[in-house]
Amino acid sequence: MELSARERRMLDGAEGEAVRRALAYQVEVGRFFGARRLVPVTNAHMMGDIEVLGDAGLGFLREMQALGARARIPITTNARCVDFAWADRLGQDPGECAKERQVIATLQAMDILTTDTCINYQTLYQPHLGERVAWGDTGTCIYANSVFGARTNFESGPAALAAAITGRTPEYGFHLEAHRRGSFLVDLSGATLGDLADWGAVGRIVGESHQSYYAVPVFIGLRRPPLADELKHLGCALASYGSMGMFHMVGVTPEAPSVEAAFGGAVPEGAERMAVDDAAIEAVYRGYDLGEGDARLVVFSGPQLSLFEIKHLSALFAGRRVARGTSVFVTSSNGVLSAARKLGYLAPLEEAGVAVLEGVCFYILQNLSPMREREGWRNMVSNSAKIVNIIGAHRFRTILRRTADCVEIACTGALR
Amino acid sequence: MSAPLHVIRLDRAFGPVVEGEALVSEEGFSPRYDLDRWSGLITKPGHRLEGMSIKDRICFFPTAKGGIAAGWAFNDIRAKGIAPRAFCFGVTNPVMVQGAILAGIPITEGWSEDPRAVLRTGDWVRVDPARREVELLRRAP
């Protein structure tokens, strides 16, 4: 790897041991991918909560902080595993909650903004075309690359932290033009796409059949301009089912003014074409095993909800009650929930018996497996295709349903 | 030392030389989606390896799934003593690599032939990242 004079000094420890370690780690990652150099980044976004860190991760953060680690560019945090206002009610472990507070304090001591949201791209920072960032949570990456035309790889917690400490990241993957070109066409002209869950279903169909970080679908045939929340659910599902980091949507995303441009000049001969239509999306909904029809858990989370999603949900739950024995969870960020409270959208949810959690995502909640066993939850119903995929290790049977259907299931206790 | 029974060439690799029992998967992997990070067992219902442990194995996965969690999770499972000896992926993503390098677990990507055609779970293999090779040393009994 070609390092600048300053980077060589950093590697020699001239800017402290924390910087030396962070840069050495980045060089090792870059070497794996054949990166030629490091490139400057303007913003980072990291995952760091005790559920995924474990004691080893907390120890790592404390050591870096003690070594003088400090963010030199703005860095924000992803959703975490504890909403302290709910921890007791959810039966979360007090010891782990105390460690979560240590995680937060340690991050703040390194000048990290503990914003606790996985929708930073909707609520915190919108990079411009070509801007290089280092973002983690795959949903944030695919949105940055695709919708903003910014450049990032999936940067996991330690990688995003290293980028914030050095102000750089190795140049590989989606930092390079070659990887940003489309690789296959997806025709959506036969799809109505009337609900967020339909967009997630498209992401599942396309992602599951093309699992590769470097597969870049090019969507064509949209019947109308998509909304940000729709692109969010599509991107999160593509990243989750396909491990994908980028998509193009012709006439919508900035690097796809035309089909040809999306493929980097010309559509390659023999490029794969697939279509996703209403029938394919209906088949996704029909394909879930409902087990014994348990309808005691309905979740709106993963990704956190935007203000517009909360407003919609608030209207659907207004004047209704969650069925006896059923639990409903909504999660979002402090910013969204503060605005929703002020605008009167939370009261109908809370009056209906919905649990509104702040700064967390349902699937990473500390103690989720014991919580599932204690509550006897077998199924989890959600309008998010991502969370339906991602929560598997906790042994839930998961079912994707449209938003209004989820509300109906929640209020009737009947799963169809 | 006898010659290996078979050699698979690798495209990219990190870490020291390790030997161990192969765990060969038909399905991709994510520590978040598929793994119980307290026991080392694959617990996602319906995963092709459901109920099997990755501890001390050399894991062959065709693809990586998801997910940003591997960045911390590999370091966590290594500290808990339930990490595999190496991860060998057909296609991986940066998170798996970032996580494995942080944890010091050997990781490789790309192979000259599909391990599913050559190796069986339980075979004894050696991963040599510097030479970018996987060697089949002994067949499973």
XYZ file of C-alpha atoms in Angstrom:
557
model
C 0.000 0.000 0.000
C 1.221 3.496 -0.800
C 1.167 5.597 2.353
C 1.680 9.366 2.493
C 4.473 10.805 4.614
C 1.948 11.701 7.288
C 0.429 8.230 7.257
C 3.881 6.710 7.649
C 4.464 8.957 10.652
C 1.109 7.864 12.084
C 2.170 4.271 11.614
C 5.401 5.036 13.431
C 3.449 6.303 16.428
C 4.100 10.033 15.952
C 0.425 10.794 16.658
C 0.077 8.401 19.570
C -0.495 4.720 20.162
C -4.253 4.803 19.467
C -3.698 6.345 16.032
C -0.883 3.886 15.326
C -3.090 0.895 16.165
C -6.058 2.222 14.203
C -3.967 2.865 11.098
C -2.134 -0.472 11.331
C -5.524 -2.204 11.480
C -6.748 -0.279 8.435
C -3.599 -1.146 6.495
C -4.149 -4.845 7.254
C -7.777 -4.666 6.067
C -6.727 -2.689 2.983
C -4.003 -5.200 2.196
C -6.543 -8.047 2.220
C -8.603 -6.280 -0.429
C -5.624 -5.062 -2.443
C -6.269 -1.383 -1.635
C -3.646 0.895 -3.168
C -4.003 3.713 -0.668
C -5.996 5.290 2.107
C -8.513 8.029 1.256
C -9.858 10.796 3.510
C -13.397 10.459 4.898
C -15.641 13.228 6.238
C -18.077 11.319 8.456
C -18.297 7.975 10.239
C -21.132 5.964 11.746
C -20.441 3.035 14.059
C -22.191 0.186 15.757
C -21.197 -0.265 19.376
C -23.472 -1.730 22.033
C -22.807 -4.280 24.743
C -24.919 -6.996 23.104
C -22.564 -7.183 20.127
C -19.386 -5.900 21.793
C -19.368 -8.362 24.651
C -16.887 -7.835 27.470
C -14.017 -8.152 24.985
C -15.365 -5.299 22.876
C -15.944 -3.075 25.889
C -12.389 -3.831 26.990
C -11.117 -2.892 23.530
C -12.956 0.456 23.603
C -11.683 1.283 27.079
C -8.133 0.457 26.083
C -8.356 2.656 22.978
C -9.784 5.493 25.051
C -7.047 5.092 27.656
C -4.482 5.237 24.841
C -5.851 8.643 23.869
C -8.139 7.702 20.971
C -10.209 10.650 19.817
C -12.406 11.120 16.764
C -10.959 13.630 14.302
C -14.085 13.653 12.105
C -17.758 13.618 13.189
C -18.844 10.093 14.130
C -22.305 8.991 15.277
C -23.564 5.727 16.784
C -26.040 3.166 15.541
C -29.034 1.824 17.460
C -28.138 0.166 20.741
C -29.493 -2.716 22.819
C -30.971 -0.948 25.859
C -33.552 1.807 26.270
C -32.888 2.473 29.946
C -36.473 3.638 30.518
C -37.673 0.156 29.501
C -34.888 -2.084 30.780
C -36.673 -3.233 33.955
C -40.012 -3.815 32.226
C -38.299 -5.893 29.555
C -36.421 -7.922 32.147
C -33.032 -6.862 30.826
C -29.978 -7.794 32.849
C -28.945 -4.983 35.264
C -25.276 -5.943 34.965
C -25.342 -5.700 31.187
C -27.278 -2.418 31.387
C -24.539 -1.027 33.636
C -21.966 -2.113 31.042
C -24.022 -0.421 28.324
C -23.693 2.822 30.298
C -19.924 2.256 30.391
C -19.923 1.755 26.614
C -21.755 5.053 26.128
C -19.428 6.935 28.507
C -16.342 5.465 26.825
C -17.590 6.418 23.363
C -18.418 9.937 24.504
C -14.950 10.290 26.026
C -13.564 9.675 22.515
C -15.779 12.521 21.202
C -18.261 10.147 19.551
C -21.851 11.412 19.238
C -24.012 8.710 20.821
C -27.042 9.360 18.626
C -28.200 5.723 18.749
C -29.930 5.585 15.401
C -29.673 3.347 12.339
C -31.366 5.997 10.152
C -28.630 8.623 10.337
C -29.159 9.102 6.592
C -32.698 10.331 7.258
C -32.134 12.195 10.489
C -28.502 13.276 10.943
C -26.253 13.580 7.925
C -26.795 13.436 4.165
C -23.479 13.182 2.293
C -23.281 14.571 -1.252
C -22.451 12.860 -4.534
C -18.939 11.426 -4.411
C -18.373 12.225 -0.714
C -16.392 9.518 1.055
C -17.714 8.342 4.416
C -17.192 5.307 6.676
C -20.612 4.033 7.699
C -21.731 0.937 9.502
C -25.066 -0.739 9.705
C -25.513 -2.109 6.242
C -28.743 -0.170 5.710
C -26.843 3.099 6.121
C -24.159 2.008 3.626
C -26.477 0.962 0.854
C -28.492 4.169 1.247
C -25.323 6.310 1.164
C -23.938 4.608 -1.945
C -27.207 4.318 -3.827
C -29.426 7.277 -2.970
C -26.792 9.921 -2.164
C -24.081 8.676 -4.523
C -21.665 8.921 -1.594
C -18.942 6.284 -1.227
C -18.601 3.805 1.607
C -18.034 0.155 2.288
C -19.753 -1.743 5.062
C -17.672 -0.394 7.947
C -18.212 -2.439 11.076
C -17.769 -0.944 14.552
C -13.976 -1.262 14.842
C -13.487 -0.175 11.216
C -15.684 2.936 11.504
C -13.990 3.792 14.797
C -10.561 3.436 13.187
C -11.709 5.695 10.330
C -12.805 8.352 12.823
C -9.487 8.123 14.684
C -7.340 8.420 11.544
C -9.740 10.393 9.303
C -9.127 7.839 6.552
C -10.226 4.503 5.179
C -8.655 1.993 2.777
C -9.721 2.537 -0.827
C -11.391 -0.659 -2.015
C -14.898 -1.871 -2.835
C -17.432 0.905 -3.349
C -14.765 3.601 -3.176
C -13.725 2.386 -6.639
C -15.643 3.221 -9.807
C -15.358 -0.360 -11.073
C -17.488 -1.769 -8.244
C -20.213 0.857 -8.558
C -21.412 -0.275 -11.966
C -24.664 -2.171 -12.273
C -24.442 -5.934 -12.657
C -28.020 -6.976 -13.527
C -31.404 -5.461 -14.394
C -34.573 -5.728 -12.323
C -37.823 -4.702 -13.995
C -40.446 -3.482 -11.514
C -43.074 -2.416 -14.079
C -45.385 -5.234 -12.971
C -45.209 -4.320 -9.272
C -47.709 -2.004 -7.558
C -45.532 -1.508 -4.452
C -48.248 0.002 -2.302
C -46.703 -0.708 1.102
C -43.241 -0.519 2.667
C -43.320 -4.290 3.160
C -43.700 -4.728 -0.616
C -40.396 -2.874 -1.102
C -38.798 -5.138 1.474
C -40.202 -8.164 -0.346
C -38.555 -6.940 -3.565
C -35.293 -6.634 -1.646
C -35.675 -10.184 -0.391
C -36.416 -11.625 -3.854
C -33.516 -9.785 -5.505
C -31.056 -10.144 -2.610
C -31.618 -13.787 -1.788
C -31.101 -14.838 -5.402
C -27.898 -12.773 -5.873
C -26.017 -13.005 -2.569
C -22.882 -10.994 -3.150
C -21.461 -7.777 -1.776
C -20.487 -6.774 -5.295
C -23.809 -7.536 -7.007
C -25.359 -4.158 -7.932
C -28.973 -4.395 -9.119
C -30.286 -1.773 -11.545
C -34.002 -1.177 -11.082
C -36.126 -0.002 -13.988
C -39.833 0.370 -14.690
C -40.901 2.273 -11.572
C -44.494 3.417 -11.890
C -43.934 6.531 -9.766
C -41.098 8.282 -7.948
C -40.297 6.314 -4.773
C -40.287 7.868 -1.297
C -37.281 7.895 1.015
C -38.880 5.349 3.370
C -39.544 3.025 0.450
C -35.905 3.207 -0.662
C -34.911 2.633 2.944
C -36.864 -0.632 3.190
C -35.657 -1.761 -0.233
C -32.024 -1.022 0.629
C -32.165 -2.608 4.072
C -33.622 -5.805 2.588
C -31.080 -5.952 -0.265
C -28.256 -5.496 2.240
C -29.721 -8.049 4.612
C -30.697 -10.866 2.217
C -28.048 -10.215 -0.416
C -25.267 -8.590 1.619
C -25.410 -5.923 -1.094
C -23.873 -2.480 -0.710
C -25.357 -0.602 -3.639
C -28.211 -0.419 -6.135
C -29.180 1.903 -8.955
C -32.674 3.051 -9.836
C -32.832 4.577 -13.277
C -34.090 8.157 -13.216
C -34.041 8.168 -9.413
C -30.547 7.618 -8.004
C -27.763 10.071 -8.933
C -25.432 7.682 -10.734
C -28.230 6.274 -12.915
C -29.629 9.035 -15.151
C -29.954 6.268 -17.780
C -29.686 2.483 -17.905
C -26.419 2.844 -19.780
C -24.964 5.185 -17.165
C -25.953 2.749 -14.405
C -23.835 0.081 -16.113
C -20.924 2.482 -16.567
C -21.447 3.308 -20.264
C -23.286 0.466 -21.964
C -25.423 -2.453 -20.879
C -23.179 -5.499 -21.303
C -24.385 -8.018 -23.840
C -26.077 -10.891 -22.093
C -26.609 -8.882 -18.879
C -29.047 -10.733 -16.642
C -32.600 -9.397 -16.558
C -35.178 -10.329 -13.974
C -38.639 -9.034 -13.219
C -40.422 -8.725 -9.891
C -44.167 -8.342 -10.189
C -47.209 -8.392 -7.912
C -47.511 -12.172 -8.184
C -43.926 -12.671 -6.998
C -44.503 -10.334 -4.059
C -47.747 -12.110 -3.091
C -45.822 -15.403 -3.187
C -43.414 -14.000 -0.581
C -46.296 -13.281 1.813
C -47.834 -16.687 1.187
C -44.531 -18.456 1.742
C -44.264 -17.939 5.516
C -44.911 -20.809 7.884
C -47.428 -19.473 10.432
C -46.920 -22.390 12.815
C -49.814 -22.580 15.260
C -50.820 -19.035 14.327
C -49.214 -17.355 17.344
C -49.875 -13.600 16.985
C -48.455 -12.353 20.262
C -45.573 -10.292 18.919
C -45.760 -7.564 16.278
C -42.687 -5.410 15.684
C -42.124 -2.175 13.777
C -38.349 -1.838 13.895
C -35.129 -2.689 12.080
C -34.763 -0.101 10.579
C -35.978 2.511 13.061
C -39.086 4.366 11.904
C -39.029 7.797 10.316
C -41.405 10.509 11.480
C -43.605 9.741 8.461
C -43.818 6.063 9.344
C -44.716 6.929 12.956
C -47.432 9.324 11.744
C -48.909 6.615 9.508
C -48.806 4.012 12.267
C -50.330 6.460 14.717
C -53.315 6.931 12.399
C -53.736 3.160 11.980
C -53.708 2.497 15.743
C -55.846 5.545 16.688
C -58.892 4.502 18.684
C -57.883 0.824 18.734
C -56.362 -1.455 21.361
C -53.635 -4.044 21.048
C -55.195 -7.483 21.614
C -54.908 -8.963 25.099
C -51.744 -11.076 25.315
C -50.142 -9.453 22.272
C -47.081 -7.187 22.488
C -46.357 -4.494 19.933
C -43.036 -2.670 19.687
C -42.058 0.457 17.766
C -38.479 1.734 17.825
C -36.994 4.997 16.622
C -34.438 7.645 17.457
C -34.623 10.363 20.060
C -34.963 12.980 17.329
C -37.882 11.287 15.576
C -39.675 10.435 18.812
C -39.244 13.934 20.238
C -40.853 15.370 17.118
C -43.559 12.694 17.132
C -44.358 13.489 20.778
C -44.600 17.197 20.027
C -46.841 16.579 17.023
C -49.178 14.289 18.960
C -48.369 11.067 17.099
C -47.214 9.054 20.103
C -50.315 9.385 22.265
C -52.549 7.222 20.009
C -49.856 4.539 19.926
C -49.393 4.525 23.686
C -53.151 4.600 24.319
C -53.450 1.552 22.086
C -50.882 -0.252 24.217
C -47.914 -0.051 21.851
C -44.451 0.009 23.456
C -42.423 2.845 21.922
C -38.696 2.338 22.512
C -36.017 4.955 21.941
C -32.503 4.560 20.547
C -32.738 0.798 20.105
C -33.581 -1.757 17.510
C -35.718 -4.735 18.474
C -33.485 -7.473 17.125
C -30.449 -6.362 19.097
C -32.236 -5.914 22.433
C -30.115 -7.209 25.291
C -31.568 -10.482 26.617
C -33.874 -11.029 23.632
C -33.697 -14.839 23.669
C -34.616 -15.108 27.383
C -37.325 -12.480 26.761
C -38.753 -14.642 23.961
C -38.763 -17.705 26.201
C -40.315 -15.862 29.144
C -43.075 -14.378 27.002
C -43.601 -17.601 25.095
C -43.308 -15.792 21.754
C -43.007 -18.217 18.858
C -43.783 -15.983 15.886
C -42.643 -12.457 15.173
C -44.738 -10.483 12.702
C -43.300 -7.349 11.099
C -43.611 -5.085 8.071
C -39.806 -4.996 7.816
C -38.298 -7.650 5.571
C -34.912 -6.937 7.149
C -35.894 -7.777 10.710
C -37.803 -10.830 9.489
C -34.479 -12.089 8.131
C -32.096 -10.900 10.773
C -33.680 -12.125 13.997
C -33.369 -15.826 13.177
C -30.601 -16.720 15.635
C -33.026 -15.921 18.479
C -35.193 -18.811 17.212
C -38.253 -16.778 16.224
C -40.457 -17.981 13.409
C -40.781 -14.765 11.412
C -43.544 -13.497 9.143
C -43.613 -10.472 6.824
C -46.935 -8.671 6.495
C -48.019 -5.297 5.111
C -48.200 -2.400 7.581
C -52.005 -2.276 7.888
C -52.143 -6.078 8.162
C -49.604 -5.953 11.008
C -51.830 -3.456 12.847
C -54.858 -5.684 12.246
C -52.990 -8.737 13.573
C -51.849 -6.721 16.605
C -55.370 -5.526 17.436
C -57.250 -8.776 16.764
C -54.640 -11.322 17.888
C -55.462 -13.325 14.769
C -52.687 -14.186 12.314
C -53.565 -14.755 8.707
C 5.241 -34.887 6.253
C 3.096 -36.602 3.662
C 1.747 -34.695 0.682
C -1.756 -33.275 1.010
C -4.568 -35.288 -0.547
C -5.873 -32.197 -2.273
C -5.081 -28.467 -2.527
C -7.517 -25.586 -3.051
C -6.025 -22.246 -4.099
C -7.355 -19.082 -2.491
C -7.686 -15.540 -3.861
C -7.142 -13.518 -0.689
C -6.158 -14.483 2.835
C -5.153 -13.168 6.258
C -3.694 -14.744 9.359
C -1.348 -17.489 10.563
C -1.316 -21.132 9.428
C -3.966 -23.229 11.187
C -5.176 -26.828 11.050
C -8.496 -28.276 12.086
C -11.659 -30.135 11.282
C -13.601 -28.780 8.314
C -17.199 -27.623 8.633
C -18.537 -27.375 5.099
C -21.724 -25.390 4.592
C -24.144 -25.287 1.687
C -25.450 -21.996 3.032
C -23.959 -18.575 3.749
C -23.222 -17.263 7.231
C -23.779 -14.323 9.519
C -22.834 -14.305 13.224
C -25.912 -12.146 13.833
C -28.503 -14.086 11.864
C -27.364 -17.639 12.342
C -25.167 -18.018 15.402
C -25.888 -18.220 19.117
C -22.962 -16.095 20.271
C -23.017 -17.620 23.746
C -22.743 -21.300 22.745
C -21.153 -21.238 19.281
C -24.061 -23.222 17.848
C -25.802 -22.373 14.582
C -29.329 -21.759 15.819
C -31.225 -20.121 12.966
C -34.210 -22.403 12.309
C -33.756 -24.100 8.951
C -30.066 -23.221 8.474
C -28.348 -26.147 6.759
C -25.980 -26.427 9.731
C -28.614 -25.872 12.436
C -27.465 -27.408 15.716
C -23.775 -27.636 14.753
C -20.940 -25.819 16.516
C -18.366 -23.632 14.791
C -15.960 -23.831 17.749
C -12.435 -24.819 16.681
C -13.637 -25.709 13.182
C -12.355 -24.459 9.862
C -15.566 -23.093 8.440
C -16.275 -23.082 4.719
C -19.148 -20.811 3.740
C -20.058 -19.989 0.116
C -21.260 -16.479 0.982
C -21.479 -13.888 3.738
C -24.911 -12.728 4.870
C -25.839 -9.292 6.199
C -24.566 -7.790 8.558
C -22.417 -5.304 10.412
C -22.180 -7.310 13.628
C -19.237 -9.500 12.667
C -16.910 -6.551 13.230
C -17.257 -6.950 16.986
C -18.795 -10.419 17.200
C -15.718 -12.377 16.069
C -13.616 -10.696 18.751
C -16.342 -11.488 21.283
C -16.619 -15.188 20.406
C -12.832 -15.557 20.403
C -12.714 -14.120 23.929
C -15.492 -16.519 24.949
C -13.498 -19.458 23.585
C -16.047 -20.483 20.947
C -14.410 -19.095 17.804
C -13.581 -21.190 14.765
C -9.933 -21.665 13.782
C -10.522 -20.056 10.378
C -13.231 -18.713 8.099
C -13.006 -19.619 4.406
C -15.535 -17.817 2.217
C -16.354 -18.113 -1.459
C -17.505 -14.494 -1.477
C -17.284 -12.470 1.691
C -17.938 -8.871 2.637
C -15.731 -6.299 4.346
C -17.366 -6.752 7.738
C -16.274 -10.384 8.003
C -12.725 -9.385 7.079
C -12.658 -6.395 9.463
C -13.976 -8.624 12.256
C -11.602 -11.504 11.645
C -8.562 -9.221 11.471
C -9.545 -7.504 14.736
C -9.945 -10.926 16.371
C -6.809 -12.413 14.774
C -8.819 -15.244 13.192
C -7.549 -16.374 9.763
C -9.982 -15.498 6.962
C -9.876 -16.227 3.242
C -11.940 -15.344 0.164
C -12.298 -16.968 -3.237
C -11.306 -20.525 -4.120
C -10.029 -22.375 -7.172
C -12.714 -25.043 -6.753
C -15.803 -25.326 -4.641
C -14.922 -26.993 -1.311
C -18.336 -28.665 -1.336
C -17.116 -30.775 -4.242
C -13.848 -31.725 -2.554
C -14.222 -31.586 1.221
C -16.618 -33.132 3.695
C -17.418 -31.974 7.192
C -15.009 -33.714 9.536
C -12.064 -33.810 7.110
C -8.791 -32.518 8.585
C -7.496 -29.481 6.685
C -4.723 -26.888 6.896
C -5.209 -23.237 5.925
C -2.018 -21.456 4.870
C -2.883 -17.784 4.265
C 0.611 -16.730 3.180
C 0.639 -19.384 0.434
C -3.077 -18.862 -0.194
C -3.859 -22.551 0.055
C -6.174 -24.950 1.804
C -4.757 -28.475 2.047
C -6.797 -31.594 2.697
C -4.633 -33.652 5.059
C -6.918 -36.484 6.231
C -10.357 -37.719 5.353
C -12.957 -37.890 8.095
C -12.929 -41.338 9.681
